[in-house]
Coordinates of C-alpha atoms in Angstrom, one line a residue:
M1 CA 36.5 -10.0 53.7
L2 CA 34.5 -6.8 54.1
R3 CA 37.5 -4.9 52.5
H4 CA 37.6 -7.5 49.8
L5 CA 34.0 -7.3 49.1
Q6 CA 34.3 -3.8 48.8
R7 CA 37.2 -3.7 46.3
K8 CA 34.7 -6.3 44.3
I9 CA 31.8 -4.2 44.3
R10 CA 34.1 -1.0 43.4
Q11 CA 35.5 -3.2 40.5
L12 CA 32.2 -4.2 39.3
N13 CA 30.9 -0.8 39.4
M14 CA 33.8 0.3 37.3
N15 CA 33.3 -2.5 34.8
C16 CA 29.5 -1.7 34.5
F17 CA 30.5 1.8 34.2
L18 CA 32.6 1.3 31.2
I19 CA 30.5 -1.0 29.5
T20 CA 27.7 1.3 29.8
G21 CA 30.2 4.3 28.4
C22 CA 31.0 1.8 25.6
I23 CA 27.6 0.8 24.6
F24 CA 26.3 4.7 25.0
F25 CA 29.6 5.7 22.7
L26 CA 28.5 2.9 19.8
L27 CA 25.0 3.8 20.1
T28 CA 26.2 7.6 19.3
I29 CA 28.2 6.6 16.6
V30 CA 25.6 4.7 15.0
L31 CA 22.8 7.3 15.4
K32 CA 25.1 9.8 14.0
Y33 CA 25.7 7.8 11.0
V34 CA 22.3 6.9 10.4
S35 CA 20.9 10.7 11.0
L36 CA 23.6 11.5 8.2
D37 CA 22.9 9.0 5.8
C38 CA 19.0 9.4 6.4
N39 CA 19.2 13.2 6.5
M40 CA 17.1 14.5 3.7
D41 CA 18.3 18.0 3.5
D42 CA 21.9 16.9 3.1
V43 CA 21.4 14.0 0.8
N44 CA 23.1 14.4 -2.5
E45 CA 20.7 14.4 -5.5
S46 CA 22.2 11.6 -7.4
G47 CA 23.0 9.5 -3.9
D48 CA 21.8 6.3 -3.0
I49 CA 19.7 5.3 0.2
R50 CA 22.0 3.2 2.2
G51 CA 20.0 0.3 4.0
E52 CA 16.8 -0.5 4.7
Y53 CA 16.4 1.7 7.7
C54 CA 17.0 4.7 5.6
R55 CA 14.9 3.3 2.6
N56 CA 11.8 3.2 5.4
H57 CA 13.0 6.8 6.7
Y58 CA 12.6 8.2 3.4
Y59 CA 9.5 6.3 2.3
Q60 CA 7.7 7.5 5.8
A61 CA 8.8 11.0 4.9
L62 CA 7.9 11.1 1.2
N63 CA 4.9 8.7 0.8
L64 CA 1.7 10.0 -0.9
S65 CA -0.9 8.3 1.3
A66 CA -4.3 8.8 -0.2
S67 CA -6.8 11.0 1.9
G68 CA -10.1 10.1 3.0
R69 CA -11.2 6.5 4.0
K70 CA -10.6 4.8 0.9
N71 CA -8.4 1.7 0.4
C72 CA -6.2 2.4 -2.7
S73 CA -4.9 -1.2 -2.3
K74 CA -8.2 -2.6 -2.5
I75 CA -9.3 -0.7 -5.4
I76 CA -6.3 -1.2 -7.5
L77 CA -6.8 -5.1 -6.7
G78 CA -10.5 -4.6 -8.2
D79 CA -12.7 -4.4 -5.3
W80 CA -15.9 -3.2 -6.5
N81 CA -17.2 -2.7 -3.2
E82 CA -14.5 -0.5 -2.0
V83 CA -14.8 1.4 -5.4
R84 CA -18.5 1.8 -4.7
N85 CA -17.9 2.7 -1.1
T86 CA -15.3 5.3 -1.9
L87 CA -17.4 7.1 -4.5
G88 CA -20.7 6.8 -2.1
V89 CA -18.8 8.5 0.7
D90 CA -17.2 11.1 -1.3
N91 CA -20.7 12.2 -3.0
L92 CA -22.2 12.3 0.5
I93 CA -19.4 14.3 2.2
V94 CA -19.2 17.1 0.0
K95 CA -17.4 19.3 2.3
N96 CA -14.4 17.1 2.3
K97 CA -13.9 17.1 -1.5
K98 CA -10.4 18.4 -2.6
V99 CA -10.0 22.0 -3.3
I100 CA -7.6 22.6 -6.2
A101 CA -4.9 24.9 -5.2
T102 CA -4.6 28.4 -7.1
D103 CA -1.8 29.7 -9.2
T104 CA -1.5 32.6 -6.4
E105 CA -1.0 30.0 -4.0
Y106 CA 1.9 28.1 -6.0
L107 CA 3.5 31.7 -6.5
E108 CA 3.6 32.0 -2.5
V109 CA 4.7 28.6 -1.5
T110 CA 7.6 28.2 -4.4
K111 CA 9.3 31.8 -2.6
D112 CA 11.3 29.2 -0.8
C113 CA 12.3 26.3 -3.0
K114 CA 13.7 24.2 -0.5
E115 CA 10.7 24.1 1.5
F116 CA 8.7 23.8 -1.5
K117 CA 10.1 20.5 -2.7
K118 CA 9.9 19.6 1.2
L119 CA 6.2 20.2 1.4
K120 CA 5.0 19.3 -1.8
K121 CA 7.2 15.7 -1.3
Y122 CA 9.3 15.4 -4.4
V123 CA 11.8 12.7 -4.4
M124 CA 15.1 14.4 -5.0
I125 CA 17.2 11.2 -5.1
S126 CA 17.7 8.3 -7.4
L127 CA 17.5 4.7 -6.4
S128 CA 19.5 2.9 -9.0
E129 CA 22.8 3.3 -11.0
E130 CA 20.7 2.1 -13.9
E131 CA 18.4 4.9 -13.6
R132 CA 21.2 7.5 -13.0
N133 CA 22.8 6.3 -16.4
Y134 CA 19.6 6.4 -18.6
P135 CA 18.2 10.2 -18.7
I136 CA 14.9 10.6 -20.3
A137 CA 13.6 13.8 -21.9
Y138 CA 10.2 15.0 -21.4
S139 CA 8.3 17.5 -23.2
M140 CA 5.3 18.5 -21.4
V141 CA 2.5 20.7 -23.0
V142 CA 0.0 22.5 -20.5
H143 CA -2.4 24.9 -20.4
D144 CA -4.3 25.4 -17.2
N145 CA -4.5 23.4 -13.7
I146 CA -1.3 24.2 -12.0
E147 CA -2.0 21.6 -9.3
M148 CA -2.3 18.9 -11.9
F149 CA 1.0 20.4 -13.5
K150 CA 2.7 19.8 -10.3
R151 CA 1.4 16.5 -9.7
L152 CA 2.5 15.2 -13.0
L153 CA 5.9 16.7 -12.9
R154 CA 6.3 15.1 -9.3
S155 CA 5.1 12.1 -10.6
I156 CA 7.8 11.7 -13.2
Y157 CA 10.5 13.8 -11.5
T158 CA 14.1 12.6 -11.2
S159 CA 17.3 14.4 -10.9
Q160 CA 19.0 12.9 -13.8
N161 CA 16.0 13.5 -16.5
I162 CA 15.4 16.7 -18.3
Y163 CA 11.9 18.4 -18.4
C164 CA 10.8 20.9 -20.8
V165 CA 7.5 22.6 -20.5
H166 CA 5.5 24.6 -23.1
V167 CA 2.6 26.7 -21.3
D168 CA 0.1 28.0 -24.1
M169 CA 0.5 31.4 -25.0
K170 CA -3.2 32.1 -24.5
S171 CA -2.9 30.9 -20.7
Q172 CA -3.6 33.3 -17.8
N173 CA -0.6 35.2 -16.9
T174 CA -0.8 33.8 -13.2
F175 CA -0.6 30.4 -14.3
H176 CA 2.4 31.3 -16.6
K177 CA 4.5 32.8 -13.7
A178 CA 3.4 29.6 -11.6
V179 CA 4.8 27.0 -13.9
R180 CA 8.1 29.2 -14.1
A181 CA 8.0 29.5 -10.5
I182 CA 7.8 25.6 -9.8
A183 CA 10.6 25.1 -13.0
A184 CA 13.0 27.6 -11.3
C185 CA 13.0 25.1 -8.4
F186 CA 14.8 22.2 -10.3
H187 CA 18.2 22.3 -11.9
N188 CA 16.6 20.3 -14.8
V189 CA 13.1 21.8 -15.6
F190 CA 12.8 24.9 -17.7
V191 CA 10.3 26.4 -19.9
A192 CA 10.4 26.4 -23.8
S193 CA 12.2 29.4 -25.0
K194 CA 9.3 29.8 -27.6
L195 CA 5.9 29.5 -27.1
E196 CA 2.9 28.9 -29.1
S197 CA -0.8 29.9 -28.9
V198 CA -2.3 26.6 -29.3
V199 CA -5.6 25.7 -31.0
Y200 CA -7.2 22.6 -30.9
A201 CA -6.6 20.1 -34.0
S202 CA -4.1 22.9 -35.3
W203 CA -0.5 23.0 -36.4
F204 CA 0.6 24.4 -33.1
R205 CA 0.1 21.5 -31.2
V206 CA 2.8 20.1 -33.0
Q207 CA 4.9 23.1 -32.7
A208 CA 4.6 23.3 -29.4
D209 CA 6.4 19.7 -29.0
L210 CA 9.0 20.8 -31.6
N211 CA 10.1 23.9 -29.6
C212 CA 10.8 21.6 -26.7
M213 CA 12.3 19.2 -28.8
E214 CA 14.9 21.6 -30.2
N215 CA 15.3 23.1 -26.5
L216 CA 16.0 19.6 -25.1
L217 CA 18.8 18.6 -27.8
K218 CA 20.7 21.5 -27.0
S219 CA 20.7 20.8 -23.1
N220 CA 23.9 19.2 -21.7
V221 CA 22.0 16.1 -20.5
G222 CA 22.6 13.0 -22.8
W223 CA 19.2 11.7 -22.8
K224 CA 18.4 8.4 -24.7
Y225 CA 14.7 8.8 -25.3
L226 CA 12.0 11.4 -25.5
I227 CA 8.4 11.1 -24.2
N228 CA 5.9 14.0 -24.7
T229 CA 3.2 14.6 -22.1
C230 CA 0.1 17.0 -21.6
G231 CA -1.6 18.1 -18.6
A232 CA -4.0 15.5 -18.7
D233 CA -1.7 12.7 -18.4
F234 CA -0.1 10.6 -15.5
P235 CA 2.2 7.9 -15.5
L236 CA 1.2 4.2 -14.6
K237 CA 5.0 3.1 -14.4
T238 CA 7.8 4.3 -12.0
N239 CA 10.9 5.7 -13.5
A240 CA 12.8 2.4 -13.2
E241 CA 10.0 0.8 -14.9
I242 CA 10.0 3.4 -17.6
V243 CA 13.7 3.0 -18.0
N244 CA 13.3 -0.9 -18.4
A245 CA 10.7 -0.2 -20.8
L246 CA 12.9 2.0 -22.8
Q247 CA 15.8 -0.1 -23.0
S248 CA 13.7 -3.1 -24.2
L249 CA 12.6 -1.4 -27.2
T250 CA 16.4 -1.6 -28.3
G251 CA 16.6 1.7 -30.4
K252 CA 13.3 1.6 -32.0
N253 CA 10.4 4.2 -31.5
S254 CA 6.9 3.1 -29.8
M255 CA 3.7 4.8 -31.1
E256 CA 0.5 4.4 -32.7
S257 CA 0.8 4.1 -36.5
E258 CA -1.8 2.5 -38.8
I259 CA -3.4 2.8 -42.0
P260 CA -6.0 5.3 -41.8
P261 CA -9.9 4.8 -42.6
P262 CA -10.9 6.3 -46.1
Y263 CA -13.2 9.0 -44.3
K264 CA -9.9 10.7 -42.8
K265 CA -8.3 11.7 -46.1
R266 CA -9.8 15.0 -46.1
R267 CA -8.1 16.0 -43.2
W268 CA -5.0 16.2 -45.3
Q269 CA -6.3 16.3 -48.9
Y270 CA -7.6 19.8 -48.1
H271 CA -5.9 23.3 -46.9
H272 CA -7.3 24.2 -43.7
E273 CA -7.1 27.7 -42.2
I274 CA -6.6 28.3 -38.3
K275 CA -8.8 30.9 -36.7
D276 CA -10.1 30.1 -33.4
Y277 CA -10.5 27.1 -34.7
V278 CA -9.5 25.0 -37.4
V279 CA -11.7 25.4 -40.8
Q280 CA -11.5 23.4 -43.7
T281 CA -11.6 25.2 -47.1
D282 CA -12.3 24.0 -50.9
I283 CA -8.6 24.3 -51.6
K284 CA -7.0 21.1 -52.5
K285 CA -3.6 20.3 -51.2
K286 CA -0.6 19.0 -53.2
P287 CA 0.2 15.4 -52.3
P288 CA 2.8 14.8 -49.5
P289 CA 6.3 14.9 -50.6
L290 CA 7.7 11.9 -52.8
N291 CA 3.9 10.7 -52.5
I292 CA 4.7 9.3 -49.1
S293 CA 2.1 6.9 -47.5
I294 CA 0.1 9.2 -44.9
F295 CA -0.3 7.0 -41.5
S296 CA -2.4 7.8 -38.6
G297 CA -1.7 7.8 -35.0
S298 CA -1.7 9.8 -31.8
A299 CA 0.0 13.1 -30.6
Y300 CA 1.8 10.9 -27.9
I301 CA 4.9 9.4 -28.7
V302 CA 8.1 7.5 -27.3
V303 CA 10.9 8.4 -29.8
T304 CA 14.7 8.1 -29.6
R305 CA 17.2 10.8 -29.6
G306 CA 18.1 9.9 -33.0
F307 CA 14.6 10.5 -34.3
V308 CA 14.1 14.0 -32.7
K309 CA 17.5 15.0 -34.4
S310 CA 16.4 13.7 -37.8
L311 CA 13.0 16.2 -37.7
F312 CA 15.9 19.0 -37.7
E313 CA 18.4 17.7 -40.0
K314 CA 16.8 15.3 -42.5
S315 CA 15.3 17.0 -45.7
I316 CA 12.6 14.9 -46.2
A317 CA 11.5 15.1 -42.4
K318 CA 11.5 18.9 -42.8
E319 CA 9.6 18.7 -46.2
L320 CA 6.7 16.4 -44.6
I321 CA 6.7 18.9 -41.5
D322 CA 6.3 22.0 -43.6
W323 CA 3.6 20.1 -45.7
A324 CA 1.6 19.2 -42.8
K325 CA 1.4 22.5 -41.2
D326 CA -2.2 23.0 -42.9
I327 CA -3.9 19.8 -42.3
Y328 CA -6.6 19.1 -39.9
S329 CA -4.9 17.7 -36.5
P330 CA -1.6 17.0 -37.8
D331 CA -0.5 15.5 -34.7
E332 CA -2.5 12.6 -35.3
Y333 CA -0.7 12.0 -38.8
L334 CA 2.9 13.5 -38.9
W335 CA 4.2 11.3 -36.1
A336 CA 2.8 8.4 -37.2
T337 CA 4.0 8.9 -40.8
L338 CA 7.8 9.5 -39.9
Q339 CA 7.6 6.4 -37.9
R340 CA 7.2 4.5 -41.2
L341 CA 9.6 6.7 -43.0
P342 CA 12.7 4.7 -44.3
G343 CA 15.8 6.4 -42.8
M344 CA 14.4 7.9 -39.8
P345 CA 15.8 6.3 -36.7
G346 CA 14.0 3.9 -34.7
S347 CA 11.2 3.8 -37.3
L348 CA 9.4 0.7 -38.8
P349 CA 8.8 -0.5 -42.5
T350 CA 5.6 0.6 -44.1
H351 CA 4.0 -2.9 -44.6
I352 CA 0.7 -3.6 -43.0
K353 CA 2.3 -6.2 -40.8
Y354 CA 4.0 -3.4 -38.8
D355 CA 0.9 -1.4 -38.1
T356 CA 0.7 -0.6 -34.6
S357 CA -2.6 0.1 -32.8
D358 CA -2.5 2.5 -29.4
I359 CA -3.1 -0.8 -27.5
N360 CA 0.1 -2.3 -28.5
A361 CA 2.2 0.9 -28.8
L362 CA 4.0 1.8 -25.0
A363 CA 3.3 5.8 -25.6
R364 CA -0.5 6.2 -23.9
L365 CA -3.3 4.3 -22.9
V366 CA -6.6 5.9 -23.9
K367 CA -10.4 4.6 -23.5
W368 CA -12.4 5.5 -26.4
Q369 CA -15.8 5.7 -25.8
S370 CA -17.0 4.0 -29.2
L371 CA -14.7 1.0 -28.4
E372 CA -16.5 0.6 -24.6
G373 CA -18.8 -2.0 -23.6
D374 CA -19.4 -5.6 -22.8
T375 CA -15.8 -7.0 -23.2
E376 CA -17.8 -10.8 -23.3
H377 CA -19.5 -9.5 -26.3
G378 CA -16.3 -8.1 -28.4
A379 CA -15.8 -4.6 -26.9
L380 CA -12.3 -3.7 -26.5
Y381 CA -12.9 -2.4 -22.6
T382 CA -15.2 -2.0 -20.2
A383 CA -17.1 1.4 -19.7
C384 CA -15.6 4.3 -18.4
T385 CA -16.1 4.7 -14.6
G386 CA -15.6 8.6 -14.7
K387 CA -16.8 10.7 -17.6
N388 CA -16.2 10.9 -21.6
R389 CA -15.1 14.0 -22.9
R390 CA -14.5 14.4 -26.7
Q391 CA -15.1 10.4 -27.1
V392 CA -12.5 9.9 -24.5
C393 CA -12.5 8.4 -21.0
V394 CA -11.8 10.8 -18.3
Y395 CA -10.5 7.9 -15.8
G396 CA -12.4 7.2 -13.0
T397 CA -11.4 5.5 -9.5
G398 CA -13.1 1.9 -11.2
D399 CA -10.7 2.2 -14.3
L400 CA -7.8 1.7 -12.0
H401 CA -7.6 -2.0 -11.8
W402 CA -7.7 -2.4 -15.4
M403 CA -5.3 0.4 -16.0
L404 CA -2.7 -0.8 -14.1
Q405 CA -2.8 -4.2 -15.8
Q406 CA -1.5 -2.9 -18.9
H407 CA 1.7 -1.9 -20.5
H408 CA 1.8 1.5 -21.3
L409 CA 3.9 4.1 -19.5
F410 CA 1.0 6.8 -19.4
A411 CA -2.7 7.1 -19.4
N412 CA -4.8 9.7 -20.8
K413 CA -7.2 11.6 -19.7
F414 CA -7.1 12.7 -15.8
D415 CA -8.9 15.6 -14.1
P416 CA -9.2 15.9 -10.4
I417 CA -12.5 17.9 -10.8
V418 CA -13.8 14.3 -12.5
D419 CA -12.4 12.2 -10.2
D420 CA -9.2 12.8 -7.6
H421 CA -9.4 9.3 -5.9
A422 CA -8.1 8.1 -9.2
I423 CA -4.8 10.2 -9.3
Q424 CA -4.6 10.2 -5.5
C425 CA -4.5 6.3 -5.6
L426 CA -2.1 6.3 -8.4
E427 CA 0.4 8.6 -6.7
E428 CA 0.2 6.2 -3.5
Y429 CA 0.8 3.4 -5.6
L430 CA 3.5 4.9 -7.7
R431 CA 5.3 6.4 -4.7
Y432 CA 5.3 3.0 -2.7
K433 CA 6.5 1.1 -5.9
Y434 CA 9.2 3.7 -6.1
F435 CA 10.7 2.9 -3.0
Y436 CA 10.1 -0.8 -2.5
G437 CA 9.4 -2.1 -6.4
N438 CA 6.3 -4.3 -5.4
I439 CA 2.8 -3.4 -5.0
M440 CA 0.9 -2.7 -1.8

């Protein structure tokens, strides 16, 4: 009896040992599989995230949670108490205000690109086949604030897109070096081969984009659309949402293009000289080629690859470009006019019914000071909660709720010195939405 009991105990112990060993082996295999799939250092740039565990793992490693005690979800949902509390606390605790990183600091941190991308939380993976098959080209015209450039690039970066950066020739040498150092850390980011000295309201602002457009056409990336940006822009949509919006255009461009008011005609009727600023002369210009009707719009556009190619190939487009080089603020007229030119890919007819305001276009959301006010009494939007600069709102925290209800792909203008909370909350919102596709 005793021997039988001892044999039973030994058999039971052996069974437990085998079961425990099997469980341990299976756990080891599972954990090894999970760790391999979720290893951020080993993941392929075009790879998928497998499963909810890995998605959560990546999000926890790459989330861009806003600093301080503010609740971005409440701010975005329109909680004015949270907006007031955020700004009130920020004003009281001056020592906690964000310090903008310097060019020199970025030159140092980019010496190790792998560490830079990890430290600054760039997403090096693509979450969907649809996005991988729909690359977008970006022209990025910048002149200062390396921290803002880093954050803008991070917000729109994916491995399948292509990014050309134009740096103003007048910018500080350290800024040039810092931009090049960041660009060198990515296979699909580069500085334009030709740089311009950009003067406000001059031709060189257009030429900066044209230089990038020419470089982007020569790249080996088969991008579908081009979006141009500047250093004061920030996206309102994730890359997946931008892809969906571009697909919905079905080959059309999207930009502001309207019949201009009479007072603006002097801007293209007279020759202008470019010095430290643009000066109108008394010399009258010849009419535009073929007496083309001039339309007005914005510097910011969403255009097809075909449209961009036509700028360098179609004789009428090249003639109009040459004619526009001495007008005031040509970026406000050239793109809008080309958008209504018959034969330009993705363009619209000249009839007034096809006029498109900046509010209806996808390209850029802008709050003009002259259109702010009481919306119940006809104003287009409520007052800027940041600061108006050159009649344009530099967005504040209180603008976020309104902003994220709009359909635009990008908004202009942002400045971390004016209100960094707005940018931080956008970063947090977009990063969460990138991984989970819904609001916080």
